[in-house]
Coordinates of C-alpha atoms and ligand atoms in Angstrom, one line a residue:
X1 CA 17.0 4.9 20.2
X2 CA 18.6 2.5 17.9
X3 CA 20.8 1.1 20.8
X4 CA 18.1 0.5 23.4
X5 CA 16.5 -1.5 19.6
X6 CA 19.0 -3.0 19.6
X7 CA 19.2 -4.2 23.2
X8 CA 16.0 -4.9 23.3
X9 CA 15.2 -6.6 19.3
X10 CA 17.4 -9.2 17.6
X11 CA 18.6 -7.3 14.8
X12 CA 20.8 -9.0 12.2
X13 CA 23.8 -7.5 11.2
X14 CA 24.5 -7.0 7.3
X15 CA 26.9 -9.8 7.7
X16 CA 24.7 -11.7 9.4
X17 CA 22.6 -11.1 6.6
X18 CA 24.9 -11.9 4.0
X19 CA 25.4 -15.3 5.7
X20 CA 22.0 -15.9 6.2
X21 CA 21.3 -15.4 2.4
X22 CA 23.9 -17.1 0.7
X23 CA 23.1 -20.4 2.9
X24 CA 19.6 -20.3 1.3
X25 CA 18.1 -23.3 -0.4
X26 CA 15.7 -22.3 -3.1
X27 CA 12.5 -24.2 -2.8
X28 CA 13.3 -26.7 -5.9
X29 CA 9.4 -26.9 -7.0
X30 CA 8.8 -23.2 -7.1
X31 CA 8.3 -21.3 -9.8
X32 CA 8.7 -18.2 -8.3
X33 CA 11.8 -16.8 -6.4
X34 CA 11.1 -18.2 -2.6
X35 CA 13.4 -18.5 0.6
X36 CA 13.9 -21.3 3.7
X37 CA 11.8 -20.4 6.6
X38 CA 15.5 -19.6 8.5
X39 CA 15.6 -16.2 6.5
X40 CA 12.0 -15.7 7.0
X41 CA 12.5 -15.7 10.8
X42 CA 15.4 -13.7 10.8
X43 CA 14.3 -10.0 12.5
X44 CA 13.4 -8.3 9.4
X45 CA 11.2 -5.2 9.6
X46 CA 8.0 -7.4 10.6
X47 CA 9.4 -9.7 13.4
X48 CA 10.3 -6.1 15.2
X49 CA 6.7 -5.1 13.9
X50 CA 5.0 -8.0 15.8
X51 CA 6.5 -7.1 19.1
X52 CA 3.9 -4.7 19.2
X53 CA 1.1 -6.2 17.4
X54 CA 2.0 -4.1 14.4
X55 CA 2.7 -5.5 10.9
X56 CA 5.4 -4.7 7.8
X57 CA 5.1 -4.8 4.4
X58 CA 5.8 -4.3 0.9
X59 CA 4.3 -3.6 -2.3
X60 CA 6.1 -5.9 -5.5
X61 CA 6.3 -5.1 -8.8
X62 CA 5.8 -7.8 -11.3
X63 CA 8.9 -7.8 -13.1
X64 CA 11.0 -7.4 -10.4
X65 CA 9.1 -11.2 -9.1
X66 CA 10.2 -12.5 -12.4
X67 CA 13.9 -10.9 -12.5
X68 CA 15.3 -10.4 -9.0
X69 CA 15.6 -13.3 -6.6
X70 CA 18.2 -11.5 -4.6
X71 CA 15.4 -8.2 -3.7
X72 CA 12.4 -11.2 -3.4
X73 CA 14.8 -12.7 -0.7
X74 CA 15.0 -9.5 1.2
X75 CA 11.4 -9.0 0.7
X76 CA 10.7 -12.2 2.3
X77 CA 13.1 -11.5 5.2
X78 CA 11.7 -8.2 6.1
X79 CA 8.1 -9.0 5.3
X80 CA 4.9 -10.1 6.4
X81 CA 2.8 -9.1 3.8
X82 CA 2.9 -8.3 0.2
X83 CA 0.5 -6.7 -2.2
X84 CA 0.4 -6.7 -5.8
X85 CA 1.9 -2.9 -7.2
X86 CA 0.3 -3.8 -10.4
X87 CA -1.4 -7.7 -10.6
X88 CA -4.5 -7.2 -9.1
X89 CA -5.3 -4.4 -10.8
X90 CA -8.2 -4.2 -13.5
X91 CA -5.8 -3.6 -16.8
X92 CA -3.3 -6.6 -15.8
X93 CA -6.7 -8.7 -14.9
X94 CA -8.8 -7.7 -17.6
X95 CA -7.5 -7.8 -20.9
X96 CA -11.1 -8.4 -22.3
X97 CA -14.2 -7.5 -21.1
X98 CA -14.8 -11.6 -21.6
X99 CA -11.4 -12.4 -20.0
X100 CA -9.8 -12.5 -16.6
X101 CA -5.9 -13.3 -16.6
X102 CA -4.8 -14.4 -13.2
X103 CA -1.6 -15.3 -14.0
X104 CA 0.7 -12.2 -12.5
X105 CA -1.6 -12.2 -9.5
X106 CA -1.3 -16.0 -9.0
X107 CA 2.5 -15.9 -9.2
X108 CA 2.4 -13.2 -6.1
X109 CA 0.7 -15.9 -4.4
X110 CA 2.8 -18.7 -4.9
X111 CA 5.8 -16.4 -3.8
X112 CA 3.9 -15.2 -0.9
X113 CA 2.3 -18.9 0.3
X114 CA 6.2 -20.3 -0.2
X115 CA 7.6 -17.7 1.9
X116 CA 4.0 -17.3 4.2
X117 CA 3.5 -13.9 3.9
X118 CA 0.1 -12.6 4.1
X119 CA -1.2 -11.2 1.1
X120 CA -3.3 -7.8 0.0
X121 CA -5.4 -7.2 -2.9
X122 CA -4.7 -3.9 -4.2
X123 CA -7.3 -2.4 -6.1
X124 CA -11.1 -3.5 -6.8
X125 CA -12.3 0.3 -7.7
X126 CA -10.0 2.8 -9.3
X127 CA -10.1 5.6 -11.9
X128 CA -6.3 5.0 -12.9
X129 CA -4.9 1.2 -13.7
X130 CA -8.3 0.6 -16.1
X131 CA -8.0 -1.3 -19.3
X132 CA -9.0 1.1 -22.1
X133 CA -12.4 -1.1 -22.9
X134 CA -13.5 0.3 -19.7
X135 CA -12.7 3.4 -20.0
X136 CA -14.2 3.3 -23.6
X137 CA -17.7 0.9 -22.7
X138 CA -18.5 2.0 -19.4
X139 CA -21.9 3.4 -19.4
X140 CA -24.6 4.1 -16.8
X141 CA -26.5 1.1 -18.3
X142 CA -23.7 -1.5 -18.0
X143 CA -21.7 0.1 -15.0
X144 CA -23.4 -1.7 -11.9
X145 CA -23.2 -5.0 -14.3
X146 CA -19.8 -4.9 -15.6
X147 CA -18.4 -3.6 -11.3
X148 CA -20.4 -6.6 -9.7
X149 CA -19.1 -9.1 -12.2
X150 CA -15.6 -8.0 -12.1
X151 CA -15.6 -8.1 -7.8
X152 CA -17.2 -11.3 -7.4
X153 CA -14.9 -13.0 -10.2
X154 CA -12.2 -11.4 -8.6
X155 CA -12.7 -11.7 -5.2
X156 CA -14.5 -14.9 -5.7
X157 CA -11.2 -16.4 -7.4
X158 CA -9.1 -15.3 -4.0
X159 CA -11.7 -16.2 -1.8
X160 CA -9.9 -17.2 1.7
X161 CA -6.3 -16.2 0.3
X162 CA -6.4 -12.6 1.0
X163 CA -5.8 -10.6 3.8
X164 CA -7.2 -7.3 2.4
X165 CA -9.0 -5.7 -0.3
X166 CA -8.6 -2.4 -1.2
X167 CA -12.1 -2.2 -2.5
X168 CA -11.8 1.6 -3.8
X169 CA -8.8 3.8 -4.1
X170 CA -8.8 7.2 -4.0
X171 CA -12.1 8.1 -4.0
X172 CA -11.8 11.5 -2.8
X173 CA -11.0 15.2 -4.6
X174 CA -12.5 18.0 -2.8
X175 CA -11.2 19.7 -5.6
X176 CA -13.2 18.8 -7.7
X177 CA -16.2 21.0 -6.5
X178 CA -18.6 18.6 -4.8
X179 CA -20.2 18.9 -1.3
X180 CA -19.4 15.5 -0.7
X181 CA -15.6 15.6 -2.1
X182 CA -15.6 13.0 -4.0
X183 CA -13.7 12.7 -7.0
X184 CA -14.8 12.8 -10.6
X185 CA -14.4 9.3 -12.1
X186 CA -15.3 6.9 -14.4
X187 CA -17.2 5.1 -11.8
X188 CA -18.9 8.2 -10.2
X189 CA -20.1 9.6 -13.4
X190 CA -22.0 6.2 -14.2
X191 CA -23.1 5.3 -10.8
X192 CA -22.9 8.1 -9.0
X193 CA -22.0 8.1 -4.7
X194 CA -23.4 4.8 -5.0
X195 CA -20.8 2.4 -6.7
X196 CA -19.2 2.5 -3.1
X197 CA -21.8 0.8 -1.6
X198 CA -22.2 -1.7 -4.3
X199 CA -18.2 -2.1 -4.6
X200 CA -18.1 -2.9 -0.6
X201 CA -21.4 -5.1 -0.8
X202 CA -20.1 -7.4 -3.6
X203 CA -16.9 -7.9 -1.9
X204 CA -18.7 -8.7 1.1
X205 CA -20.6 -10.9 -0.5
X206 CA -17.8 -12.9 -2.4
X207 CA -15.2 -13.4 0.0
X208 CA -16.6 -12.0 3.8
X209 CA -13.5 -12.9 5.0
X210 CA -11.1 -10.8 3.3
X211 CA -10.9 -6.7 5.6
X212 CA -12.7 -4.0 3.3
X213 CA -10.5 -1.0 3.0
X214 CA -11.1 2.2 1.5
X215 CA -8.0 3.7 0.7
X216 CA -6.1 6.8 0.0
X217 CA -3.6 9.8 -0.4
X218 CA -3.0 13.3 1.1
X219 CA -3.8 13.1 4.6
X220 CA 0.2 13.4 6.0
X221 CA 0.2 17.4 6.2
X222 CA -0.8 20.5 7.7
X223 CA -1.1 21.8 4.0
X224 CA -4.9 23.3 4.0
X225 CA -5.5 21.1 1.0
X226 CA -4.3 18.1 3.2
X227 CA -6.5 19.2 6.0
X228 CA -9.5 19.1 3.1
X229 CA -9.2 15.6 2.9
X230 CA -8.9 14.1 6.2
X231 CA -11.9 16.3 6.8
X232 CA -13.6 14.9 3.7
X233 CA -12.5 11.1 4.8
X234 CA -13.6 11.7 8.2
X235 CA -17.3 12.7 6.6
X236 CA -17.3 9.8 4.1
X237 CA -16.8 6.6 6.1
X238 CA -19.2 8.4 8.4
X239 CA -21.5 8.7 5.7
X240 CA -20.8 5.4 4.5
X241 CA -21.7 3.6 8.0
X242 CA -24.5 5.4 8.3
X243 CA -25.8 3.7 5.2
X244 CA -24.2 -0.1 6.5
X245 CA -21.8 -0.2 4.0
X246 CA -19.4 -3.0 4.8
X247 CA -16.3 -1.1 4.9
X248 CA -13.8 -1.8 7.7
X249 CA -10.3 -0.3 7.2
X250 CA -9.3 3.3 6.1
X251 CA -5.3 2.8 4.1
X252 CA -3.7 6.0 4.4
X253 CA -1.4 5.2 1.2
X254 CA 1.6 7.8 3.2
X255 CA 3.4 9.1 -0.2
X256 CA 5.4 11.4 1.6
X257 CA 8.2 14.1 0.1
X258 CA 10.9 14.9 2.6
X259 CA 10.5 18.7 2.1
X260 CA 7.2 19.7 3.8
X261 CA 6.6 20.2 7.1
X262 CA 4.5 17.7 9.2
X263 CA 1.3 18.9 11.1
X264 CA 1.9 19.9 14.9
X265 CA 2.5 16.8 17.4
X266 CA -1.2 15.4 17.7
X267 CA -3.3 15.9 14.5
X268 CA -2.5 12.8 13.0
X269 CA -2.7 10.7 15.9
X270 CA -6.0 12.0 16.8
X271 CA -7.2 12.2 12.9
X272 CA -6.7 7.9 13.2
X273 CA -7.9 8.3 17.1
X274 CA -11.5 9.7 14.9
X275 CA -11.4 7.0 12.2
X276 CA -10.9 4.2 14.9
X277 CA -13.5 5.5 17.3
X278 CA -15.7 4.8 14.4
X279 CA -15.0 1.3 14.5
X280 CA -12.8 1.0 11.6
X281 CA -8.7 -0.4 11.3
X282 CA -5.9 2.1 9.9
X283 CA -3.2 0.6 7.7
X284 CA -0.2 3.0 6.6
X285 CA -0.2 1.3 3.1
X286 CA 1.7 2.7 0.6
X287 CA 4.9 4.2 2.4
X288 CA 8.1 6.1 0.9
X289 CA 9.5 9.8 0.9
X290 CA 10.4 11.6 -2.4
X291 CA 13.2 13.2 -1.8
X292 CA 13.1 15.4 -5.3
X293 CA 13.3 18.5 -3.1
X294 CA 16.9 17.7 -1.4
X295 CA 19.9 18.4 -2.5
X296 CA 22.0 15.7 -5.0
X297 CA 24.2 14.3 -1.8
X298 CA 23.4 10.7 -0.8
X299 CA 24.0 11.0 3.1
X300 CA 22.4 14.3 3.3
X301 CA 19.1 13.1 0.9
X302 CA 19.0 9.4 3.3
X303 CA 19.2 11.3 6.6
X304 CA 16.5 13.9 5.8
X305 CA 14.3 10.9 4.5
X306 CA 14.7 8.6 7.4
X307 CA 14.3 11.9 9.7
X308 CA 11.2 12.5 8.3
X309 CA 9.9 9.3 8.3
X310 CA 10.6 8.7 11.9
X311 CA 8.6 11.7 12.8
X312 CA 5.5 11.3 10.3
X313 CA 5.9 7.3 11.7
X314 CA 6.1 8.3 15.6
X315 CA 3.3 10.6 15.1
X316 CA 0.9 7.8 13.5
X317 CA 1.7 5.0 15.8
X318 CA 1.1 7.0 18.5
X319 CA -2.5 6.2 17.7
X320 CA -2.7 2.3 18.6
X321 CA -5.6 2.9 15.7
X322 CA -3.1 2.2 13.6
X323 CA -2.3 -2.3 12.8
X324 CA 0.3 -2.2 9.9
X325 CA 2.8 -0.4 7.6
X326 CA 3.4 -1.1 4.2
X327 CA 6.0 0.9 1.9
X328 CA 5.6 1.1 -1.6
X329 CA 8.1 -1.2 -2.6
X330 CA 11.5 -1.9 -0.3
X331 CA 14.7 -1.2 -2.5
X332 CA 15.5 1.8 -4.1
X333 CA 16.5 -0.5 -7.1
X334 CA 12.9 0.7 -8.5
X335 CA 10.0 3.0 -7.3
X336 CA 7.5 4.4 -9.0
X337 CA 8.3 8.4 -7.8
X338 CA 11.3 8.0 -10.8
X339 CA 8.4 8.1 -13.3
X340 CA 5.9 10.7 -11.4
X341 CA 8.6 13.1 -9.8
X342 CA 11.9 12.8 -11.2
X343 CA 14.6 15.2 -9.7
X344 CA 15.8 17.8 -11.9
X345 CA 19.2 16.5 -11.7
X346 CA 18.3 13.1 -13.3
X347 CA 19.7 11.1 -9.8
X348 CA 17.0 8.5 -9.3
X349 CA 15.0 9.4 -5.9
X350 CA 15.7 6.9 -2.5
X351 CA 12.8 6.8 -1.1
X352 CA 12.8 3.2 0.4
X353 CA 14.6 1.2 2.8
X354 CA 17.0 -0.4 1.5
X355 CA 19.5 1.0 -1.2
X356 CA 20.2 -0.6 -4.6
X357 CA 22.7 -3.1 -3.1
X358 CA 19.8 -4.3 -0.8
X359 CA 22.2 -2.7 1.9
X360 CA 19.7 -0.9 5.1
X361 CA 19.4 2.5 4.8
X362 CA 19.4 5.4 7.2
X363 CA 15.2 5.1 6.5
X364 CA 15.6 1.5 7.7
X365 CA 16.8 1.9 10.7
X366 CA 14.2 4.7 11.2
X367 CA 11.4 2.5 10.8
X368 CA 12.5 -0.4 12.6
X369 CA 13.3 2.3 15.4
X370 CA 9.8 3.5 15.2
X371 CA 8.1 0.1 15.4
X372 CA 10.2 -0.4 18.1
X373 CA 9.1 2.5 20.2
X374 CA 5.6 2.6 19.1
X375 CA 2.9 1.3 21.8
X376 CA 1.9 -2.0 21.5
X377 CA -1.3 -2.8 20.0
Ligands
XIL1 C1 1.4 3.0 -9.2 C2 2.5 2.0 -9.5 O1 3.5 2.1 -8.6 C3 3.0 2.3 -10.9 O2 4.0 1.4 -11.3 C4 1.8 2.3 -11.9 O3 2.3 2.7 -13.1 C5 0.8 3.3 -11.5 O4 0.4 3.0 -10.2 N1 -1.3 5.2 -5.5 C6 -1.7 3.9 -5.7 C7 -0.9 3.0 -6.4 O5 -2.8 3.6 -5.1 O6 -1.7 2.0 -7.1 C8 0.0 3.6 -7.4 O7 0.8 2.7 -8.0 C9 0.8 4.7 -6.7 C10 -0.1 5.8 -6.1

């Protein structure tokens, strides 16, 4: 598979790579770590995702913008889109209930507009990311006040920037006991179902031409809890069209762990087949594969993880429902699974595609392989 790639996709070669980079000329007016255009159109993970209509992306961490130029070159090489893993969300936008602080979010942008990647805002409604004067004012009285507000400032401030908005984030719990699964938040306790109508309506409303996603986790596995919830998304963007709320992309946020088994060939093409006869886009949005269950050993860890990724990849594309992949960062130099799932034996986890040299891994070539073979959109 990777031969008849590479027969049939300009791939660079690490050295190639190397050469590439270190011939770069920073753009000398930018305050933000940004590459020439020659990088940029070297194949990188979204030139081989565009041969099939498809897209590839990355999520970048704010510190990482400001510290490493050497991973924001990479992530401009292999790139088409970025999206904030923190900046857009309420606590790094909202210091005050009186203030909005654009700054990290605006220095995304210049990154992204020097290096033209698309860019996605990631997230309008959540019930984790929330500055505590939220949590601690948030009443039924001043909910639908303080949500619209924050949504059209937002959204209003990007207006014709953005790609995407992931107007609400994991909305759905069926464990939390309701008929119509969704989860017990902040948001849901003041507003009720509603506040995704009124989230999708004001984003409408302030910037129509950024895609409306609804976004979310758990839908990768035959577990019967996994089942739940692509049942229970299934029922609520059916629910939620029935009632014309603007929503028009499901994210499937892909957090995947190398361990468990995938569902039988066909369930999660046909789960995005469902979604997508309903008129609505998938996105893979949020990409990478603990490996917390595999043994210490590097090559034996990387192989299971790009294995597994192939197959969960193959099985998703196989649905041309689905128009882009985005992972969850792109070096293994930081990801977020280190703080939620550390391995016992204190080895940090690789769960992304390239290693902490910025070298390709194993799971680098196994998505490049799957764009590659998946049918073109
Ligand atoms: C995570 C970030 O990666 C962390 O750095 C942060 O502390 C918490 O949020 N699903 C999501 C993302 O939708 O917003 C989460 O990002 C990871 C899980």
């Amino acid at each position: 598979m990777l031969r008849r790639l590479a027969e049939t996709t300009p791939i660079i070669t690490r050295r190639g790579f190397a050469a590439a980079a270190a011939s770069l000329v920073p753009v000398a007016a930018c305050p933000v770590p940004a590459v020439s255009r020659a990088v940029g159109a070297l194949a990188g993970l979204d030139t081989i995702a565009r041969h099939k209509g498809l897209f590839f992306g990355t999520a970048v961490d704010q510190v990482l913008l400001h510290d490493d130029a050497a991973l924001m070159t990479h992530v401009a090489a292999e790139c088409g889109m970025v999206v904030g893993e923190a900046s857009f969300k309420w606590a790094e936008l909202r210091p005050t209930r009186s203030e909005f602080d654009f700054t990290e979010a605006e220095r995304l942008m210049t990154f992204a507009d020097h290096n033209r990647l698309r860019v996605r805002g990631h997230t309008l409604v959540w019930h984790e990311g929330n500055p505590e004067w939220l949590v601690e004012k948030l009443t039924p009285r001043n909910a639908e006040r303080l949500l619209v507000r924050h949504i059209h400032e937002v959204v209003g401030h990007f207006r014709g920037r953005l790609v995407h908005w992931d107007v609400v984030n994991e909305p759905l719990q069926p464990d939390d006991g309701r008929a119509d699964a969704l989860r017990d938040t902040l948001w849901l306790r003041a507003l009720g179902p509603r506040y995704l109508d009124i989230a999708f309506h004001a984003c409408a409303e302030a910037d129509p031409g950024a895609l409306r996603v609804l976004n979310d986790f758990g839908m990768d596995y035959a577990l019967p809890w996994q089942e739940r919830r692509r049942g229970a998304m299934l029922a609520l963007v059916s629910d939620l069209l029935a009632r014309d709320v603007p929503i028009q992309a499901v994210g499937l946020q892909a957090h995947l762990d190398a361990v468990e088994p995938l569902p039988e060939p066909g369930v999660l093409s046909r789960f995005v087949d469902d979604i997508s006869s309903l008129g609505l886009r998938v996105f893979i949005t949020e990409m990478d594969v603990r490996d917390d269950g595999l043994p210490a050993d590097t090559a034996i860890r990387d192989a299971a993880v790009a294995e597994h990724a192939r197959a969960f990849l193959d099985a998703v594309l196989a649905s041309r429902g689905v128009r882009g992949i985005l992972t969850w960062g792109l070096s293994d130099r930081r990801s977020w699974l280190n703080e939620k799932f550390p391995r016992k034996d204190g080895l940090p986890q690789r769960p992304l595609p390239l290693d902490v040299d910025l070298r390709r891994k194993p799971l680098w070539s196994a998505i490049a392989a799957a764009l590659a073979a998946a049918p073109a959109r």
